[in-house]
Short mmCIF file of C-alpha atoms and ligand atoms in Angstrom, two decimals:
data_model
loop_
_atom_site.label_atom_id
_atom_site.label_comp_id
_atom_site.label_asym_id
_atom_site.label_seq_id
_atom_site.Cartn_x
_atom_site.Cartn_y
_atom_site.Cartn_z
CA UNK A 1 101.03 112.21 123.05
CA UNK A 2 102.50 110.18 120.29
CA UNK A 3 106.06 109.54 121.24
CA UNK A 4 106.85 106.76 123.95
CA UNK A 5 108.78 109.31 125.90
CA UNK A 6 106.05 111.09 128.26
CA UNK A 7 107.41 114.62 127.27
CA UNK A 8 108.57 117.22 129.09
CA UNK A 9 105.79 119.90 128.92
CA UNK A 10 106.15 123.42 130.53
CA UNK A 11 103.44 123.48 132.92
CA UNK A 12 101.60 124.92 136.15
CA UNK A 13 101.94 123.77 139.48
CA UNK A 14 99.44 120.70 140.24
CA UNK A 15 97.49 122.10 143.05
CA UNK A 16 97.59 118.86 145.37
CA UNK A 17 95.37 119.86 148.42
CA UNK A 18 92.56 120.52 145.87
CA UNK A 19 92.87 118.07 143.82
CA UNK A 20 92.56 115.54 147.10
CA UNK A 21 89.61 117.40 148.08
CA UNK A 22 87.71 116.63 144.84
CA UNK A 23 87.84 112.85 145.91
CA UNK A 24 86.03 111.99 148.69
CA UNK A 25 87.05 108.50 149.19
CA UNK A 26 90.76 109.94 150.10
CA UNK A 27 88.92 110.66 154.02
CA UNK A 28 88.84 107.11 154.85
CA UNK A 29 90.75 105.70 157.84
CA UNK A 30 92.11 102.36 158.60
CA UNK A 31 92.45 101.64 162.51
CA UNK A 32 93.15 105.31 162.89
CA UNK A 33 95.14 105.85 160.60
CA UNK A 34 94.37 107.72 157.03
CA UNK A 35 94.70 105.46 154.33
CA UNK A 36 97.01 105.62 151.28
CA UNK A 37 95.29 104.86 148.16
CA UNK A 38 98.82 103.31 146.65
CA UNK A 39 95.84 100.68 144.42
CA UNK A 40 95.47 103.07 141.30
CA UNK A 41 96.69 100.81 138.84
CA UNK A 42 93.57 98.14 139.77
CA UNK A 43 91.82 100.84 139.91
CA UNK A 44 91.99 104.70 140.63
CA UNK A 45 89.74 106.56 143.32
CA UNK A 46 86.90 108.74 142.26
CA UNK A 47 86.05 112.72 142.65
CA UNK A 48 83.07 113.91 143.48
CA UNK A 49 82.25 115.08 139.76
CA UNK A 50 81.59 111.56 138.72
CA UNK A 51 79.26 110.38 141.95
CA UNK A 52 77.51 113.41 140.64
CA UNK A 53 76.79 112.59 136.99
CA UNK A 54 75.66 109.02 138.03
CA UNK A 55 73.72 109.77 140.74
CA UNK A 56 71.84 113.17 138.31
CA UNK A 57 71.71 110.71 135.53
CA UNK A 58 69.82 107.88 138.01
CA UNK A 59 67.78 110.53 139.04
CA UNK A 60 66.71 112.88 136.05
CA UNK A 61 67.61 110.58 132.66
CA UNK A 62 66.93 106.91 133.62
CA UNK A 63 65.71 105.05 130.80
CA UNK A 64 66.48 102.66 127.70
CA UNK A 65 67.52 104.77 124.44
CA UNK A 66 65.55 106.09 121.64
CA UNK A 67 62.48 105.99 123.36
CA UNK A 68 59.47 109.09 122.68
CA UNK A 69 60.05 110.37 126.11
CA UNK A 70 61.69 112.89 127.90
CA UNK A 71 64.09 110.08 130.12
CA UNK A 72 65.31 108.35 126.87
CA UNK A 73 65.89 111.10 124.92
CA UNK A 74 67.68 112.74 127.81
CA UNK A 75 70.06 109.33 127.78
CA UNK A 76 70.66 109.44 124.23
CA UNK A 77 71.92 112.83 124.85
CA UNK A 78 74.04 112.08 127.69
CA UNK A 79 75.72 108.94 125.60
CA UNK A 80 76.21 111.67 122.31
CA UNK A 81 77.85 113.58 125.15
CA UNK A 82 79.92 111.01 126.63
CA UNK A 83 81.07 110.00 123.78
CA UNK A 84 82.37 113.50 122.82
CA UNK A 85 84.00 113.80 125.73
CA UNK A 86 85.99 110.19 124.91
CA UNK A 87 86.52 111.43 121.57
CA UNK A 88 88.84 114.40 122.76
CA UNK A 89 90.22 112.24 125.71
CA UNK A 90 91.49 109.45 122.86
CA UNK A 91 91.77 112.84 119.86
CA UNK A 92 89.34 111.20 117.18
CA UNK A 93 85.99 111.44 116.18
CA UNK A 94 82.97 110.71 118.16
CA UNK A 95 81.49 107.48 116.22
CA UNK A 96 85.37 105.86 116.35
CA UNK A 97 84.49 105.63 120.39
CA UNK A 98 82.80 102.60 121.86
CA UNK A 99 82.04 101.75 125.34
CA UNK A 100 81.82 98.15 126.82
CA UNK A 101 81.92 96.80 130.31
CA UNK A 102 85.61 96.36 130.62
CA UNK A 103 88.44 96.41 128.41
CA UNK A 104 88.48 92.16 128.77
CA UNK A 105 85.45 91.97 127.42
CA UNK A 106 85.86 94.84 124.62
CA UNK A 107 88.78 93.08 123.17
CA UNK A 108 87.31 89.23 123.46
CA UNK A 109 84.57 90.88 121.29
CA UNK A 110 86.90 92.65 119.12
CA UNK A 111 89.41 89.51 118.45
CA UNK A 112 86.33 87.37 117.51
CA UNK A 113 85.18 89.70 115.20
CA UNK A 114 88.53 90.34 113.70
CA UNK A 115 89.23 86.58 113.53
CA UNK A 116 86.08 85.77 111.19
CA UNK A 117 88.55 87.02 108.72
CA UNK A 118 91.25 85.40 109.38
CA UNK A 119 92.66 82.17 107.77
CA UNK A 120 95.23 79.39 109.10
CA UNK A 121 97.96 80.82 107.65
CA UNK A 122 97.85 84.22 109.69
CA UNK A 123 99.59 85.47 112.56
CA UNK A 124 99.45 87.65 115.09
CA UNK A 125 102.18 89.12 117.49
CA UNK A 126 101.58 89.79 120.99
CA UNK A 127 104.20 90.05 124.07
CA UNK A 128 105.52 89.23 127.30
CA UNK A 129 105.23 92.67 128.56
CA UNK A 130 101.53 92.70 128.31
CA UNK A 131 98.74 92.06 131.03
CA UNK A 132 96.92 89.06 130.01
CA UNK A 133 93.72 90.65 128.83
CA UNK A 134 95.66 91.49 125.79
CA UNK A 135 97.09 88.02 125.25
CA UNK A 136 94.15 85.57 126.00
CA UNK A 137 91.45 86.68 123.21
CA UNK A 138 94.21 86.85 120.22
CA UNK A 139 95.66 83.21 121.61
CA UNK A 140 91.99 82.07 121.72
CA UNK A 141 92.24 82.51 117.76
CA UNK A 142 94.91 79.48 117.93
CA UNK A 143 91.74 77.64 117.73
CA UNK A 144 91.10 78.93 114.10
CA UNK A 145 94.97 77.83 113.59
CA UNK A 146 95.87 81.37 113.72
CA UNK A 147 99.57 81.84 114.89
CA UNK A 148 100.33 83.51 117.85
CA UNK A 149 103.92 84.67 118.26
CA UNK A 150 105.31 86.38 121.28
CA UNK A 151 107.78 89.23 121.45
CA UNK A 152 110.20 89.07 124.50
CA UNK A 153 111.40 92.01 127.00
CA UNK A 154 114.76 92.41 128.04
CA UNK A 155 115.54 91.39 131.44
CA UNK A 156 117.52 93.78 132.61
CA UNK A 157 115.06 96.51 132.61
CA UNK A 158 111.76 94.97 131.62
CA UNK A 159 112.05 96.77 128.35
CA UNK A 160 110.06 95.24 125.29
CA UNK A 161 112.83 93.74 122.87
CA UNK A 162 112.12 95.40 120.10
CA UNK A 163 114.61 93.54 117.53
CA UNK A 164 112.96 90.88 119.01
CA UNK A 165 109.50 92.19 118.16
CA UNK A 166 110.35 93.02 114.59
CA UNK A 167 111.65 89.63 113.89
CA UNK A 168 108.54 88.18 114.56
CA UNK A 169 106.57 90.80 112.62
CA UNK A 170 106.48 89.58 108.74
CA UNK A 171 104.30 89.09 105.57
CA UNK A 172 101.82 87.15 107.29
CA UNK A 173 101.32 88.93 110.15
CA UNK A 174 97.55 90.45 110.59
CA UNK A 175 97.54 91.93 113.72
CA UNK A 176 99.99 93.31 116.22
CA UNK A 177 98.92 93.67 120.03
CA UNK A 178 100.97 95.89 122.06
CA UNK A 179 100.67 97.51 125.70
CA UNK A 180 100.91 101.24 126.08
CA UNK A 181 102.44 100.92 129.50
CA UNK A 182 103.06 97.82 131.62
CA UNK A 183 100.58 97.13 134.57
CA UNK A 184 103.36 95.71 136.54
CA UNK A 185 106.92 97.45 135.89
CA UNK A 186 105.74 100.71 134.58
CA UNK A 187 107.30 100.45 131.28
CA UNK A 188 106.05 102.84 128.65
CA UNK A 189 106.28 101.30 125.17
CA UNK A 190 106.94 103.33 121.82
CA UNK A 191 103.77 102.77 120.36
CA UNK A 192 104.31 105.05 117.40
CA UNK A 193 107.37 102.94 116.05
CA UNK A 194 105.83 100.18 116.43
CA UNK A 195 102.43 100.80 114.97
CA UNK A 196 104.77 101.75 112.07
CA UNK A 197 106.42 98.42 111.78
CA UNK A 198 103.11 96.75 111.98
CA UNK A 199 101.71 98.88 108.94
CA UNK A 200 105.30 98.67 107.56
CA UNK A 201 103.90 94.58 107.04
CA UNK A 202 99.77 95.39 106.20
CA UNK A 203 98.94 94.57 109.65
CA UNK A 204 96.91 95.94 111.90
CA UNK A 205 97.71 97.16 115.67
CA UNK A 206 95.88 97.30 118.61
CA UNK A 207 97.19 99.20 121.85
CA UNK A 208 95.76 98.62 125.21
CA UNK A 209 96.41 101.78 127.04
CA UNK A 210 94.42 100.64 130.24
CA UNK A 211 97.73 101.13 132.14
CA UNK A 212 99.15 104.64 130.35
CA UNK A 213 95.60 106.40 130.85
CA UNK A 214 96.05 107.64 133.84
CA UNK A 215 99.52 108.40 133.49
CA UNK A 216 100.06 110.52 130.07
CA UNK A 217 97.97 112.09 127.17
CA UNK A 218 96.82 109.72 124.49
CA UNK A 219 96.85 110.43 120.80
CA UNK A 220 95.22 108.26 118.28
CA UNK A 221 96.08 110.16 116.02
CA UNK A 222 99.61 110.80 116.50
CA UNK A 223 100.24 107.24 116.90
CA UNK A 224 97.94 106.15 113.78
CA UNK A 225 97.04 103.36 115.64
CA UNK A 226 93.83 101.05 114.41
CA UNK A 227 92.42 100.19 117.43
CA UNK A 228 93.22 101.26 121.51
CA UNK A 229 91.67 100.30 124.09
CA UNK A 230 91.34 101.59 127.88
CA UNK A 231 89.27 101.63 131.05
CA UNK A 232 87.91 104.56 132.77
CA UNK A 233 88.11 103.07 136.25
CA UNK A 234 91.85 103.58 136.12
CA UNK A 235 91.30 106.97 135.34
CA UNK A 236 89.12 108.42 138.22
CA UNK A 237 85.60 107.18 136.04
CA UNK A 238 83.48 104.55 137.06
CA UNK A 239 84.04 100.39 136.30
CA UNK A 240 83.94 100.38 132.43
CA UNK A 241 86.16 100.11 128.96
CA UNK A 242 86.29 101.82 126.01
CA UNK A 243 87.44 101.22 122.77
CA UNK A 244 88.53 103.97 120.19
CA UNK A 245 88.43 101.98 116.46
CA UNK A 246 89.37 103.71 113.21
CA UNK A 247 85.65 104.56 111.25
CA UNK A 248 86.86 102.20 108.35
CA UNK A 249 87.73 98.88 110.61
CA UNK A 250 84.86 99.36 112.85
CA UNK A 251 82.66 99.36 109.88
CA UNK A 252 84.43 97.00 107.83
CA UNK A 253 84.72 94.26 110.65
CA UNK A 254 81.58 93.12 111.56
CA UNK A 255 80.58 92.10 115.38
CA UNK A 256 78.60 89.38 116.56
CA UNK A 257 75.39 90.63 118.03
CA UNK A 258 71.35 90.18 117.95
CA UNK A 259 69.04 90.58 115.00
CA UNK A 260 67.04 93.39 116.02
CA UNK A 261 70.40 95.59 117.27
CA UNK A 262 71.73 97.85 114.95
CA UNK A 263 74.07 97.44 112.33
CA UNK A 264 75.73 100.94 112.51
CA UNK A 265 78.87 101.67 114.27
CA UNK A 266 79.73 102.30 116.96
CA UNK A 267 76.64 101.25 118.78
CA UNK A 268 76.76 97.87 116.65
CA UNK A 269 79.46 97.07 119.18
CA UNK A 270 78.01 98.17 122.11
CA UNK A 271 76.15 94.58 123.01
CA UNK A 272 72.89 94.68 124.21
CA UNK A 273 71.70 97.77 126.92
CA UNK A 274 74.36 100.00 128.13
CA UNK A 275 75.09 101.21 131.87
CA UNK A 276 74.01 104.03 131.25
CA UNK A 277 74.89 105.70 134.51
CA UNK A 278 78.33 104.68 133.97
CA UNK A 279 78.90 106.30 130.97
CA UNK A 280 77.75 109.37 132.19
CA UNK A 281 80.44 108.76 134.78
CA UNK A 282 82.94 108.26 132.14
CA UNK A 283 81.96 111.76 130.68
CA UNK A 284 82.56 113.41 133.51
CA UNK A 285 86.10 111.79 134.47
CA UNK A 286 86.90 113.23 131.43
CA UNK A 287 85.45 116.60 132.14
CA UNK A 288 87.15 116.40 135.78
CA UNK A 289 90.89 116.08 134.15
CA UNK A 290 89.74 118.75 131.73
CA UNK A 291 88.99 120.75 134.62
CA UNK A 292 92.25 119.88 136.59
CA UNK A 293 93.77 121.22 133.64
CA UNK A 294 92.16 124.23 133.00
CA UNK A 295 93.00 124.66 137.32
CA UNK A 296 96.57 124.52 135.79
CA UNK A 297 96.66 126.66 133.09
CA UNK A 298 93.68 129.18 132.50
CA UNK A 299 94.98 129.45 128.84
CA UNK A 300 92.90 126.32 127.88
CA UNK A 301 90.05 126.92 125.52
CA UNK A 302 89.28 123.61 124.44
CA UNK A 303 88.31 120.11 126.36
CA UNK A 304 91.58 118.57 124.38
CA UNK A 305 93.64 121.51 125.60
CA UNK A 306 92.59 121.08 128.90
CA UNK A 307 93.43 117.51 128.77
CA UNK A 308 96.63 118.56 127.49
CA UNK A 309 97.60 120.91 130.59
CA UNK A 310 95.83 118.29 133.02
CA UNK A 311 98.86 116.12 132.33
CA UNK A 312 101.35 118.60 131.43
CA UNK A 313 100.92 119.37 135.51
CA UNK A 314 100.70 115.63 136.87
CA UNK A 315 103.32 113.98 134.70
CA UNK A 316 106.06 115.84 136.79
CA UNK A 317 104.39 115.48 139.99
CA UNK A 318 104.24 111.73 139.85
CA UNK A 319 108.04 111.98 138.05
CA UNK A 320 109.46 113.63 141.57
CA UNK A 321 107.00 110.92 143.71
CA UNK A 322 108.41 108.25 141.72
CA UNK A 323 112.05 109.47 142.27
CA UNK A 324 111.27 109.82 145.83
CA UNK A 325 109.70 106.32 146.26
CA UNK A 326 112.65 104.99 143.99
CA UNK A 327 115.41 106.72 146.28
CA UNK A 328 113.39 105.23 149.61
CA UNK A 329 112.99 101.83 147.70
CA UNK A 330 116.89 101.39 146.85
CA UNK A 331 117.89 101.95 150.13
CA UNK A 332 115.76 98.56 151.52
CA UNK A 333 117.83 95.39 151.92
CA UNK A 334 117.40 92.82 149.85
CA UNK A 335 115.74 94.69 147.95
CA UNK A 336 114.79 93.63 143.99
CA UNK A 337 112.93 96.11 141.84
CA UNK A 338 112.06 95.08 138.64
CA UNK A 339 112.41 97.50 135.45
CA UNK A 340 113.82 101.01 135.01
CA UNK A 341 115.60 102.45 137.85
CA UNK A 342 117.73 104.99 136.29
CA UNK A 343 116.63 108.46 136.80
CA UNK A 344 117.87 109.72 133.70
CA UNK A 345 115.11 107.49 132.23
CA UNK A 346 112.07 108.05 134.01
CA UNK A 347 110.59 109.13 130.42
CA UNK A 348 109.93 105.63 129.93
CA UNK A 349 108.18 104.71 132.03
CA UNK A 350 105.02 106.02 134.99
CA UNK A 351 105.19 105.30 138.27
CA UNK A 352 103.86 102.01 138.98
CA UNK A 353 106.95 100.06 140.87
CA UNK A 354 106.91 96.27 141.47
CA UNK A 355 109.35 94.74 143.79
CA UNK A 356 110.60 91.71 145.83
CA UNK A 357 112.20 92.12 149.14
CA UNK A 358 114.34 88.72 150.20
CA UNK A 359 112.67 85.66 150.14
CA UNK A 360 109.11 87.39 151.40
CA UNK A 361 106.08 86.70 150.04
CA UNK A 362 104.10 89.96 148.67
CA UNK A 363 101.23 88.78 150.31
CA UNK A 364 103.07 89.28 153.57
CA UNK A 365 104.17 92.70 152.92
CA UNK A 366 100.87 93.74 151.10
CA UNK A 367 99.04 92.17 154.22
CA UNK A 368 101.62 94.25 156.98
CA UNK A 369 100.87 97.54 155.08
CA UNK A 370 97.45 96.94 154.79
CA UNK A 371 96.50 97.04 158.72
CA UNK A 372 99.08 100.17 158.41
CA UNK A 373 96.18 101.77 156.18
CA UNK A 374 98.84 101.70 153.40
CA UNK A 375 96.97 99.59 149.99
CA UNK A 376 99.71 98.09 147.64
CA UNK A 377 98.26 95.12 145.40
CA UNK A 378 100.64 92.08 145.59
CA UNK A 379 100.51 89.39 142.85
CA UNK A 380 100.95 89.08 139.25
CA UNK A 381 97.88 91.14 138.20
CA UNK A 382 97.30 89.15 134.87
CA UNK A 383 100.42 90.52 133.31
CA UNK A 384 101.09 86.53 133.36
CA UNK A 385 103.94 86.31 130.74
CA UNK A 386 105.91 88.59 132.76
CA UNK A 387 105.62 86.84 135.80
CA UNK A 388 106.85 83.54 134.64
CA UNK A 389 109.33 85.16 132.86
CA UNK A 390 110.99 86.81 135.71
CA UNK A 391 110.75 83.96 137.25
CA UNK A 392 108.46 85.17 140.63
CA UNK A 393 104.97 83.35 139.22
CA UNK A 394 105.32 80.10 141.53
CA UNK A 395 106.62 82.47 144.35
CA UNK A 396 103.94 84.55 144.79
CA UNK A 397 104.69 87.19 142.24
CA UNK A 398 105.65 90.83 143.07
CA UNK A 399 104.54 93.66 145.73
CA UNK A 400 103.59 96.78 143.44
CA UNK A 401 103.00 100.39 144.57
CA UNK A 402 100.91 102.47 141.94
CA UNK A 403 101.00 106.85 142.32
CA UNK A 404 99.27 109.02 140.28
CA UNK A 405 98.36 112.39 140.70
CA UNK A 406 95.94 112.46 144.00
CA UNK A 407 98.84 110.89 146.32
CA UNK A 408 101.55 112.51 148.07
CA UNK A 409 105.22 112.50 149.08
CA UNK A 410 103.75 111.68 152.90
CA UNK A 411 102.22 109.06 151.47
CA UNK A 412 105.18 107.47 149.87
CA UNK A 413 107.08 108.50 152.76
CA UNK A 414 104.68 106.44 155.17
CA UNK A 415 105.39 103.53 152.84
CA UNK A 416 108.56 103.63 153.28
CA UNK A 417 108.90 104.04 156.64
CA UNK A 418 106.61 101.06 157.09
CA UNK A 419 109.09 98.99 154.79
CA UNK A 420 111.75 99.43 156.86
CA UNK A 421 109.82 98.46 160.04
CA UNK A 422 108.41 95.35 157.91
CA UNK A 423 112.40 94.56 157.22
CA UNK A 424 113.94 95.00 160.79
CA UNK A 425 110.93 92.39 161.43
C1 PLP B 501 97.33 96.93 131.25
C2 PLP B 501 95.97 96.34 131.49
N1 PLP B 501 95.30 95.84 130.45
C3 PLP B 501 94.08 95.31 130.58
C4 PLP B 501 93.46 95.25 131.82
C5 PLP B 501 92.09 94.66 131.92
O1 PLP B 501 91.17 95.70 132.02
P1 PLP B 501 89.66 95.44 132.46
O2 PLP B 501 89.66 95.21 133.92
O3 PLP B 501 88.96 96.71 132.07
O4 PLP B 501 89.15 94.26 131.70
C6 PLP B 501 94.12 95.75 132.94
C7 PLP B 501 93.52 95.64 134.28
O5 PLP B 501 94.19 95.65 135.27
C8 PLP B 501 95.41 96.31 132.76
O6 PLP B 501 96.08 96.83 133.80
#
């Protein structure tokens, strides 16, 4: 949706138990106990939908494209397809969708392309919120004697400083790389006001809503973005990015590829052959959420609609599991959790919660959960700015938990429970 707030949608019950049993990963056990997928944010679980498109693609459609045979022209219908489906996941046309083989290496591409245009003199603004993979390629431009500047957060509740952000947008600026939502602390940026300030100056801006995917409804549209980019396997799909680019700019820019490869967008960006399976995977994440949604209310005609009651159900579900795993977290000593804790603005943010407890390192904790069957990712998970400038880089980083919509108040209740027991020591 286009504001930063995740709204508040009237919607149906999220029917847990089958949701779980669509993912069949969610059976596994860890020394007899079943695990807790608490991991989504490095990557999400995936239902049975998608092992099913991969494996009926492998076995029915595998072959290069645009071949005179039944295989190939079979895949070249499955990408037209997959790309549809992408098109109403992101709202915009079909050829503004591109698929690569992460988001990393979608937007290395995509800043080298963009930077053949640019000149000494130009800047572009990225920030300390962000996860590094949308830092790195627009610094590598520094080369060219681009100029990167760098918007700061405030402390206090790992909020992007936005007066901060618009002082460093001006005349020169070209480009202006935001997050959607913060891999570490959750944060959900306002990516419509700020797309507006960076038009507001001529420039460009490019979201990476890797982190939000899973979490809320995005509209390119709504937020008139130029560019976003995210990656299924953080949304129940299979290890791939995408990239949605507006028809003009991916058109206008012009990517560096092989002679014989097309010139036409958007398969001029999609570098030499494809995984094919995977992006019939990515097809049918999309049509699983479509299908959660239409689970949740039967009143959805369209794939988009669908999409749209899909997270009308799981954004309050993982609101109350958040609030839950807040209300366990707070009540830790020594505990330190890092951005938003007040309930009355949970809008802002998903529920992906980093913390510190004492002087432990998060490997420690990560690694005493972990025989508990409990997976929580310790680190600084490339968001590298924000790490150093909370000052936990050098000491190991943060413990995060990641919920989204296939995990369960037992689940968070386990966690805490084995929190506690990891405190009295
Ligand atoms: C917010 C964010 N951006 C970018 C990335 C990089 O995505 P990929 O692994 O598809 O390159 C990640 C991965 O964790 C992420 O969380």
């Amino acid at each position: 949706m286009s504001t930063p707030v995740m709204q508040e949608m009237s919607s149906a019950k999220l029917d847990v138990a089958w949701v779980r049993e669509q993912f069949p990963s969610l059976k596994e056990q860890v020394a007899g106990a079943p695990a807790a997928f608490l991991d989504g944010p490095a990557g999400t679980q995936v239902p049975r939908q998608v092992m099913g498109a991969i494996t009926n693609y492998l076995t029915h459609a595998n072959a290069n494209t645009y071949g005179m045979f039944a295989t190939s022209r079979r895949t070249n219908e499955m990408i037209l397809a997959a790309r549809a489906a992408m098109a109403d996941f992101f709202n915009c046309a079909a050829e503004e969708v591109v698929f690569g083989q992460n988001m990393t290496t979608i937007t290395l591409g995509l800043a080298r392309a963009i930077g053949r245009e640019l000149k000494a003199v130009d800047e572009i603004v990225v920030t300390t919120l962000d996860h590094d993979a949308n830092v790195g390629p627009w610094r590598a431009l520094e080369e060219k004697g681009v100029v990167v500047r760098q918007a700061d957060i405030r402390e206090a509740d790992c909020t992007l400083d936005l007066a901060d952000l618009r002082s460093k947008i001006n005349g020169r600026t070209k480009l202006v790389a935001v997050g959607y939502a913060s891999n570490m602390v959750g944060t959900i940026n306002p990516v419509s006001e700020i797309t507006k300030m960076a038009h507001a100056a001529g420039a460009l801006m490019f979201v990476d809503a890797v982190h939000y995917a899973p979490h809320g409804l995005i509209d390119v549209k709504a937020i008139d973005c130029d560019f976003l980019v995210c990656s299924p396997y953080k949304f129940f799909g299979p290890h791939m990015g995408t990239l949605y680019g507006k028809k003009e700019h991916l058109e206008r820019f012009k990517p560096y590829k092989v002679r014989p490869a097309t010139n036409v967008s958007p398969e001029s960006w999609e570098t030499g052959t494809q995984v094919h399976e995977l992006i019939a995977g990515i097809g049918a994440a999309v049509d699983y959420i479509a299908e959660l949604g239409r689970k949740c209310d039967a009143r959805a005609q369209t794939r988009r609609e669908a999409l749209a009651s899909a997270y009308a159900a799981t954004v309050p579900y993982e609101r109350a599991l958040l609030t839950r795993l807040m209300d366990g977290l707070e009540a830790l000593p020594g505990i330190r959790i890092f951005g938003i804790t007040d309930r009355a603005r949970f809008g802002e943010r998903c529920a992906t919660v980093s913390f510190r407890i004492g002087e432990h390192n998060p490997t420690e904790i990560a690694t005493f959960l972990g025989q508990r069957g409990i997976f929580t990712w310790d680190g600084n998970f490339y968001a590298l700015n924000l790490s150093e400038r909370l000052g936990v880089e050098q000491k190991g980083g943060v413990l995060r938990v990641g919920l989204v919509h296939y995990n369960t108040a037992e689940e968070v209740d386990r966690l805490i429970a084995a929190l506690k027991e990891f405190v009295a020591g």
